[in-house]
Amino acid sequence: MKKSVLDPLEERIIHALQIEGRAPWSELAPVIGVDAVTLARRWESLRGRGLAWVTGIFPGGASALVDITCMPQHTGEVAERIARIPAVLTLDHTSGGRDLIATMLADSPLAIWDVVTNRIGGLEGVRHTQTHLVTELLMEASDWRLRALSPHEATRIPRPRPPRARAPRAVHPDVETALRHCLAEDGRRPISRIAAEHHLSEQRVADGLARLRAEGALRIRTDVARNVTGWPVYAWYFVRTPARQIQQMRQLMAQIPEARTALAVASQYNLVVAVWLREMTDVMRFEAALEAAVPSARIVDRSVVFRMSKHLGRLIDDDGAAKRGFIHPQSLG
């Protein structure tokens, strides 16, 4: 990414939205110490520059990591075509035993197999694919924080409001479809706009949003372009550890500031961890620290990410910014 850094106010805005991505600017203003109009303007600047974005995540179906190796002269073309596949949420260009790592979400394991076999594996220039089916999400990247607010300020960020007492217990399919369509691209899209675009009442949309969030069927996640943070090095670790240690790894990851994602997988590994680090030398230091903390764990492979070309549907440009458009993820039925 071209030399760009976040100023202190931008960092505070992003941290606040990482805690509650749909918090109204009027409620964030007293915490951040800047008026609501300024907060809204600065956030739109961040979005416009592709440096931060909010996504609505709808858990469900099946997910997997897919290693892809390519003929060197075709890697760029292969990556461009894979990035256009809706089921591919994230695509990293990496070192090590794979050229690309794709994060996939689909209705079922069979649907993932179909995309990997027939759409990715059939591309000219693809040499080999290997699928690591996710069996459990131990740590999700939405838990990672920029740490620009003080602990006291963080506690003052408003949390999502629970469903109102008279709200329907079930979300109508039309309402859920509208929320999936709109929030996947912009997790902060106003209820009034969602309602107008899908010819629904604002109350029905608000009730559905609150119900899905309360039930864990919708998560609002705020992300920031990695290269403008203090953690410019991004690495994946592929681990074998006794099954009895998996829950211990969950607890350990929660205590490590650099850890972003931890996945239990069904493959020759049983754990995959993604981290953001400050220096390239930290790649080996993190590995040593992890194995020291859990002596039974063995890191079998690791890959450093050169660049990302897709993140949660957003196409990422050569400078690392989300400015190349959006591929809507396939809906889960």
Short mmCIF file of C-alpha atoms in Angstrom, two decimals:
data_model
loop_
_atom_site.label_atom_id
_atom_site.label_comp_id
_atom_site.label_asym_id
_atom_site.label_seq_id
_atom_site.Cartn_x
_atom_site.Cartn_y
_atom_site.Cartn_z
CA MET A 1 0.00 0.00 0.00
CA LYS A 2 1.13 3.53 -0.72
CA LYS A 3 2.39 5.23 2.40
CA SER A 4 -0.74 6.07 4.34
CA VAL A 5 -1.46 6.10 8.02
CA LEU A 6 -4.55 6.57 10.11
CA ASP A 7 -4.72 9.69 12.22
CA PRO A 8 -5.72 9.34 15.90
CA LEU A 9 -9.36 10.28 15.27
CA GLU A 10 -9.68 7.71 12.48
CA GLU A 11 -8.21 5.04 14.75
CA ARG A 12 -10.71 5.93 17.49
CA ILE A 13 -13.62 5.79 15.05
CA ILE A 14 -12.56 2.38 13.75
CA HIS A 15 -12.03 0.96 17.24
CA ALA A 16 -15.48 2.18 18.29
CA LEU A 17 -17.07 0.55 15.25
CA GLN A 18 -15.16 -2.68 15.90
CA ILE A 19 -17.04 -2.82 19.20
CA GLU A 20 -20.44 -1.89 17.72
CA GLY A 21 -20.46 -1.44 13.96
CA ARG A 22 -23.96 0.06 13.80
CA ALA A 23 -23.64 2.48 16.71
CA PRO A 24 -25.26 5.85 15.85
CA TRP A 25 -22.83 8.72 15.45
CA SER A 26 -24.85 10.70 17.98
CA GLU A 27 -24.13 8.05 20.62
CA LEU A 28 -20.45 7.73 19.70
CA ALA A 29 -19.82 11.48 19.78
CA PRO A 30 -19.65 11.81 23.61
CA VAL A 31 -17.23 8.87 23.83
CA ILE A 32 -14.90 9.88 21.01
CA GLY A 33 -15.12 13.57 21.83
CA VAL A 34 -16.06 14.81 18.36
CA ASP A 35 -19.47 15.89 17.07
CA ALA A 36 -21.64 13.44 15.11
CA VAL A 37 -21.39 15.34 11.81
CA THR A 38 -17.59 15.20 11.90
CA LEU A 39 -17.64 11.49 12.77
CA ALA A 40 -19.93 10.71 9.85
CA ARG A 41 -17.79 12.76 7.46
CA ARG A 42 -14.55 11.14 8.59
CA TRP A 43 -16.05 7.66 8.31
CA GLU A 44 -17.21 8.32 4.75
CA SER A 45 -13.67 9.44 3.94
CA LEU A 46 -12.26 6.19 5.34
CA ARG A 47 -14.77 4.16 3.32
CA GLY A 48 -14.13 6.17 0.18
CA ARG A 49 -10.40 5.61 0.43
CA GLY A 50 -11.02 1.88 0.96
CA LEU A 51 -9.27 1.89 4.33
CA ALA A 52 -12.13 0.62 6.51
CA TRP A 53 -15.47 -1.08 6.00
CA VAL A 54 -18.33 -2.67 7.95
CA THR A 55 -19.77 -6.03 6.93
CA GLY A 56 -22.83 -7.99 7.99
CA ILE A 57 -21.81 -11.63 8.51
CA PHE A 58 -24.51 -14.33 8.41
CA PRO A 59 -23.03 -17.52 9.92
CA GLY A 60 -24.24 -20.83 8.62
CA GLY A 61 -23.65 -23.42 5.97
CA ALA A 62 -20.12 -24.74 5.53
CA SER A 63 -16.76 -22.99 5.35
CA ALA A 64 -13.28 -23.99 4.29
CA LEU A 65 -9.77 -22.78 3.57
CA VAL A 66 -8.48 -23.79 0.16
CA ASP A 67 -4.79 -23.92 -0.77
CA ILE A 68 -4.18 -23.25 -4.47
CA THR A 69 -0.92 -23.70 -6.31
CA CYS A 70 -0.51 -22.23 -9.78
CA MET A 71 1.86 -22.11 -12.71
CA PRO A 72 3.85 -18.94 -11.94
CA GLN A 73 2.95 -17.16 -15.16
CA HIS A 74 -0.78 -17.70 -14.51
CA THR A 75 -1.04 -16.81 -10.81
CA GLY A 76 -2.30 -13.26 -11.37
CA GLU A 77 -4.93 -14.31 -13.91
CA VAL A 78 -6.05 -17.23 -11.73
CA ALA A 79 -6.38 -14.97 -8.70
CA GLU A 80 -8.46 -12.46 -10.66
CA ARG A 81 -10.88 -15.16 -11.78
CA ILE A 82 -11.13 -16.81 -8.37
CA ALA A 83 -11.83 -13.45 -6.75
CA ARG A 84 -14.94 -13.17 -8.94
CA ILE A 85 -16.46 -16.36 -7.51
CA PRO A 86 -19.16 -15.36 -4.98
CA ALA A 87 -18.46 -18.30 -2.63
CA VAL A 88 -14.87 -17.09 -2.23
CA LEU A 89 -15.00 -14.51 0.55
CA THR A 90 -11.29 -13.78 0.97
CA LEU A 91 -8.27 -14.43 -1.23
CA ASP A 92 -4.62 -14.07 -0.11
CA HIS A 93 -1.43 -14.29 -2.22
CA THR A 94 1.06 -16.19 -0.09
CA SER A 95 4.51 -17.68 0.31
CA GLY A 96 5.20 -21.26 1.31
CA GLY A 97 3.42 -24.38 0.13
CA ARG A 98 0.62 -22.56 -1.67
CA ASP A 99 0.36 -19.54 -3.97
CA LEU A 100 -3.15 -18.56 -2.90
CA ILE A 101 -5.34 -19.17 0.15
CA ALA A 102 -9.09 -18.80 -0.40
CA THR A 103 -11.62 -18.59 2.41
CA MET A 104 -14.90 -20.06 1.22
CA LEU A 105 -18.50 -20.10 2.42
CA ALA A 106 -21.26 -22.19 0.84
CA ASP A 107 -24.48 -24.00 1.66
CA SER A 108 -22.81 -27.34 2.38
CA PRO A 109 -19.51 -29.21 2.20
CA LEU A 110 -20.69 -30.67 -1.09
CA ALA A 111 -21.22 -27.18 -2.49
CA ILE A 112 -17.67 -26.24 -1.46
CA TRP A 113 -16.36 -29.39 -3.15
CA ASP A 114 -18.25 -28.48 -6.31
CA VAL A 115 -16.78 -24.96 -6.47
CA VAL A 116 -13.24 -26.16 -5.71
CA THR A 117 -13.38 -29.04 -8.17
CA ASN A 118 -15.30 -27.56 -11.07
CA ARG A 119 -14.71 -23.82 -10.89
CA ILE A 120 -11.29 -23.40 -9.27
CA GLY A 121 -9.64 -26.68 -10.23
CA GLY A 122 -10.76 -26.28 -13.82
CA LEU A 123 -9.07 -22.92 -14.34
CA GLU A 124 -6.13 -22.82 -16.72
CA GLY A 125 -2.95 -22.38 -14.70
CA VAL A 126 -4.17 -24.13 -11.53
CA ARG A 127 -1.86 -26.99 -10.64
CA HIS A 128 -3.30 -28.25 -7.37
CA THR A 129 -5.91 -27.49 -4.74
CA GLN A 130 -6.26 -28.72 -1.18
CA THR A 131 -9.33 -28.09 0.96
CA HIS A 132 -9.29 -27.69 4.74
CA LEU A 133 -12.91 -27.99 5.82
CA VAL A 134 -13.62 -25.87 8.92
CA THR A 135 -15.12 -27.91 11.74
CA GLU A 136 -15.16 -25.20 14.41
CA LEU A 137 -14.52 -21.47 14.58
CA LEU A 138 -12.29 -20.98 17.61
CA MET A 139 -11.57 -17.29 17.10
CA GLU A 140 -13.06 -14.89 14.56
CA ALA A 141 -11.28 -11.83 13.19
CA SER A 142 -14.17 -9.58 14.24
CA ASP A 143 -12.87 -9.94 17.82
CA TRP A 144 -9.60 -8.16 16.91
CA ARG A 145 -9.34 -4.54 18.06
CA LEU A 146 -7.24 -1.57 16.93
CA ARG A 147 -6.85 -0.56 20.63
CA ALA A 148 -7.13 3.21 20.09
CA LEU A 149 -9.74 3.74 22.84
CA SER A 150 -8.96 3.41 26.54
CA PRO A 151 -10.57 0.46 28.37
CA HIS A 152 -12.97 2.89 30.04
CA GLU A 153 -13.95 4.46 26.72
CA ALA A 154 -14.49 1.02 25.21
CA THR A 155 -17.00 0.15 27.92
CA ARG A 156 -19.00 3.29 27.03
CA ILE A 157 -19.58 2.27 23.40
CA PRO A 158 -23.32 1.42 23.14
CA ARG A 159 -24.15 -2.21 22.51
CA PRO A 160 -26.87 -3.40 20.12
CA ARG A 161 -30.38 -2.92 21.42
CA PRO A 162 -32.30 -6.15 22.13
CA PRO A 163 -35.50 -6.92 20.22
CA ARG A 164 -38.49 -4.97 21.48
CA ALA A 165 -41.04 -6.89 23.55
CA ARG A 166 -43.64 -6.91 20.76
CA ALA A 167 -41.23 -7.89 18.00
CA PRO A 168 -42.06 -11.11 16.10
CA ARG A 169 -40.21 -14.17 17.38
CA ALA A 170 -39.34 -15.25 13.84
CA VAL A 171 -37.85 -13.14 11.05
CA HIS A 172 -39.89 -13.19 7.86
CA PRO A 173 -37.92 -14.55 4.87
CA ASP A 174 -38.46 -11.31 2.92
CA VAL A 175 -36.93 -9.31 5.76
CA GLU A 176 -33.97 -11.67 6.13
CA THR A 177 -33.36 -11.59 2.37
CA ALA A 178 -33.32 -7.80 2.43
CA LEU A 179 -30.89 -7.70 5.35
CA ARG A 180 -28.59 -10.26 3.74
CA HIS A 181 -28.57 -8.37 0.47
CA CYS A 182 -27.86 -4.97 2.00
CA LEU A 183 -25.69 -5.63 5.04
CA ALA A 184 -23.19 -7.91 3.31
CA GLU A 185 -22.01 -4.88 1.35
CA ASP A 186 -22.53 -2.19 3.98
CA GLY A 187 -23.09 -3.27 7.57
CA ARG A 188 -24.05 0.30 8.52
CA ARG A 189 -26.71 0.75 5.85
CA PRO A 190 -29.60 2.64 7.49
CA ILE A 191 -32.82 0.80 8.26
CA SER A 192 -34.76 3.43 6.34
CA ARG A 193 -32.75 2.76 3.19
CA ILE A 194 -33.05 -1.03 3.48
CA ALA A 195 -36.81 -0.69 3.96
CA ALA A 196 -37.20 1.63 0.98
CA GLU A 197 -35.07 -0.50 -1.35
CA HIS A 198 -37.04 -3.67 -0.54
CA HIS A 199 -40.51 -2.17 -0.05
CA LEU A 200 -40.73 -3.12 3.61
CA SER A 201 -41.76 -1.16 6.67
CA GLU A 202 -38.94 0.28 8.76
CA GLN A 203 -40.34 -1.41 11.88
CA ARG A 204 -40.22 -4.86 10.28
CA VAL A 205 -36.63 -4.29 9.16
CA ALA A 206 -35.61 -2.98 12.61
CA ASP A 207 -37.29 -5.93 14.34
CA GLY A 208 -35.64 -8.44 12.02
CA LEU A 209 -32.22 -6.86 12.45
CA ALA A 210 -32.48 -6.88 16.24
CA ARG A 211 -33.76 -10.48 16.30
CA LEU A 212 -31.04 -11.86 14.04
CA ARG A 213 -28.33 -10.13 16.08
CA ALA A 214 -29.76 -11.30 19.39
CA GLU A 215 -29.86 -14.90 18.15
CA GLY A 216 -26.31 -14.80 16.74
CA ALA A 217 -27.58 -15.22 13.18
CA LEU A 218 -26.02 -11.88 12.18
CA ARG A 219 -22.70 -10.37 13.24
CA ILE A 220 -21.61 -6.85 12.38
CA ARG A 221 -17.88 -6.71 11.72
CA THR A 222 -15.60 -3.71 11.12
CA ASP A 223 -12.32 -4.18 9.27
CA VAL A 224 -9.36 -1.94 8.52
CA ALA A 225 -6.76 -2.15 5.76
CA ARG A 226 -3.85 -3.94 7.42
CA ASN A 227 -1.05 -1.86 5.99
CA VAL A 228 -2.25 1.35 7.62
CA THR A 229 -2.17 -0.24 11.07
CA GLY A 230 0.85 -1.04 13.20
CA TRP A 231 0.66 -4.71 12.16
CA PRO A 232 1.74 -4.82 8.50
CA VAL A 233 2.87 -8.50 8.45
CA TYR A 234 0.13 -11.09 7.92
CA ALA A 235 0.86 -14.81 8.33
CA TRP A 236 -0.97 -18.14 8.38
CA TYR A 237 0.19 -21.07 10.55
CA PHE A 238 -0.85 -24.67 9.94
CA VAL A 239 -0.73 -26.68 13.16
CA ARG A 240 -1.09 -30.23 14.42
CA THR A 241 -2.09 -30.56 18.05
CA PRO A 242 -3.79 -33.30 20.09
CA ALA A 243 -7.56 -32.96 19.84
CA ARG A 244 -7.79 -32.52 23.61
CA GLN A 245 -5.74 -29.32 23.29
CA ILE A 246 -8.08 -27.57 20.85
CA GLN A 247 -10.09 -25.80 23.55
CA GLN A 248 -6.85 -24.77 25.27
CA MET A 249 -5.81 -23.20 21.98
CA ARG A 250 -9.07 -21.24 21.93
CA GLN A 251 -8.25 -19.75 25.33
CA LEU A 252 -4.65 -19.05 24.33
CA MET A 253 -5.59 -17.26 21.11
CA ALA A 254 -7.94 -14.96 23.02
CA GLN A 255 -4.94 -13.74 25.06
CA ILE A 256 -2.67 -13.00 22.08
CA PRO A 257 -3.11 -9.49 20.60
CA GLU A 258 -1.64 -10.52 17.25
CA ALA A 259 -4.06 -13.44 16.73
CA ARG A 260 -6.86 -12.75 14.25
CA THR A 261 -8.41 -16.08 13.35
CA ALA A 262 -8.19 -19.64 14.70
CA LEU A 263 -9.96 -22.49 12.93
CA ALA A 264 -10.26 -26.17 13.76
CA VAL A 265 -10.07 -27.97 10.40
CA ALA A 266 -10.40 -31.46 8.95
CA SER A 267 -7.24 -32.12 6.94
CA GLN A 268 -3.65 -33.19 7.57
CA TYR A 269 -3.65 -30.28 10.07
CA ASN A 270 -6.30 -29.79 12.71
CA LEU A 271 -5.71 -26.11 13.50
CA VAL A 272 -5.06 -23.07 11.30
CA VAL A 273 -4.20 -19.69 12.81
CA ALA A 274 -3.93 -16.27 11.14
CA VAL A 275 -2.01 -13.43 12.81
CA TRP A 276 -1.02 -9.83 12.19
CA LEU A 277 2.54 -9.02 13.27
CA ARG A 278 4.63 -5.87 13.54
CA GLU A 279 7.88 -7.12 11.95
CA MET A 280 8.89 -9.93 9.60
CA THR A 281 11.16 -11.29 12.34
CA ASP A 282 8.06 -11.78 14.46
CA VAL A 283 6.97 -14.63 12.18
CA MET A 284 9.46 -17.01 13.81
CA ARG A 285 9.10 -15.42 17.25
CA PHE A 286 5.36 -16.04 17.23
CA GLU A 287 5.93 -19.63 16.16
CA ALA A 288 8.37 -20.20 19.01
CA ALA A 289 6.04 -18.56 21.52
CA LEU A 290 3.09 -20.66 20.40
CA GLU A 291 4.98 -23.92 20.65
CA ALA A 292 6.37 -22.90 24.05
CA ALA A 293 2.86 -22.13 25.32
CA VAL A 294 1.47 -25.44 24.04
CA PRO A 295 4.39 -27.90 23.84
CA SER A 296 2.21 -30.58 22.25
CA ALA A 297 1.41 -28.31 19.30
CA ARG A 298 3.59 -28.53 16.22
CA ILE A 299 3.55 -25.91 13.47
CA VAL A 300 3.83 -27.97 10.30
CA ASP A 301 3.74 -25.14 7.76
CA ARG A 302 3.43 -21.40 7.55
CA SER A 303 2.76 -18.81 4.86
CA VAL A 304 3.29 -15.05 4.81
CA VAL A 305 0.74 -13.05 2.84
CA PHE A 306 2.26 -10.87 0.12
CA ARG A 307 -1.03 -9.19 -0.67
CA MET A 308 -4.77 -9.68 -0.46
CA SER A 309 -6.97 -9.44 -3.55
CA LYS A 310 -10.37 -9.99 -1.92
CA HIS A 311 -11.78 -9.52 1.58
CA LEU A 312 -15.36 -10.38 2.56
CA GLY A 313 -16.51 -9.78 -1.00
CA ARG A 314 -14.54 -6.57 -1.51
CA LEU A 315 -11.96 -6.54 -4.28
CA ILE A 316 -8.67 -5.13 -3.01
CA ASP A 317 -6.37 -3.07 -5.21
CA ASP A 318 -2.58 -3.27 -5.51
CA ASP A 319 -2.20 -0.68 -2.75
CA GLY A 320 -4.24 -2.79 -0.31
CA ALA A 321 -7.39 -0.64 -0.39
CA ALA A 322 -10.94 -1.93 -0.91
CA LYS A 323 -11.61 0.16 -4.01
CA ARG A 324 -12.18 -2.29 -6.86
CA GLY A 325 -15.82 -3.15 -6.28
CA PHE A 326 -17.87 -5.74 -4.44
CA ILE A 327 -18.84 -9.32 -5.32
CA HIS A 328 -21.94 -10.24 -3.36
CA PRO A 329 -21.46 -13.60 -1.58
CA GLN A 330 -23.80 -16.36 -2.62
CA SER A 331 -26.80 -16.51 -0.34
CA LEU A 332 -27.20 -19.46 1.97
CA GLY A 333 -30.52 -21.21 1.66
#
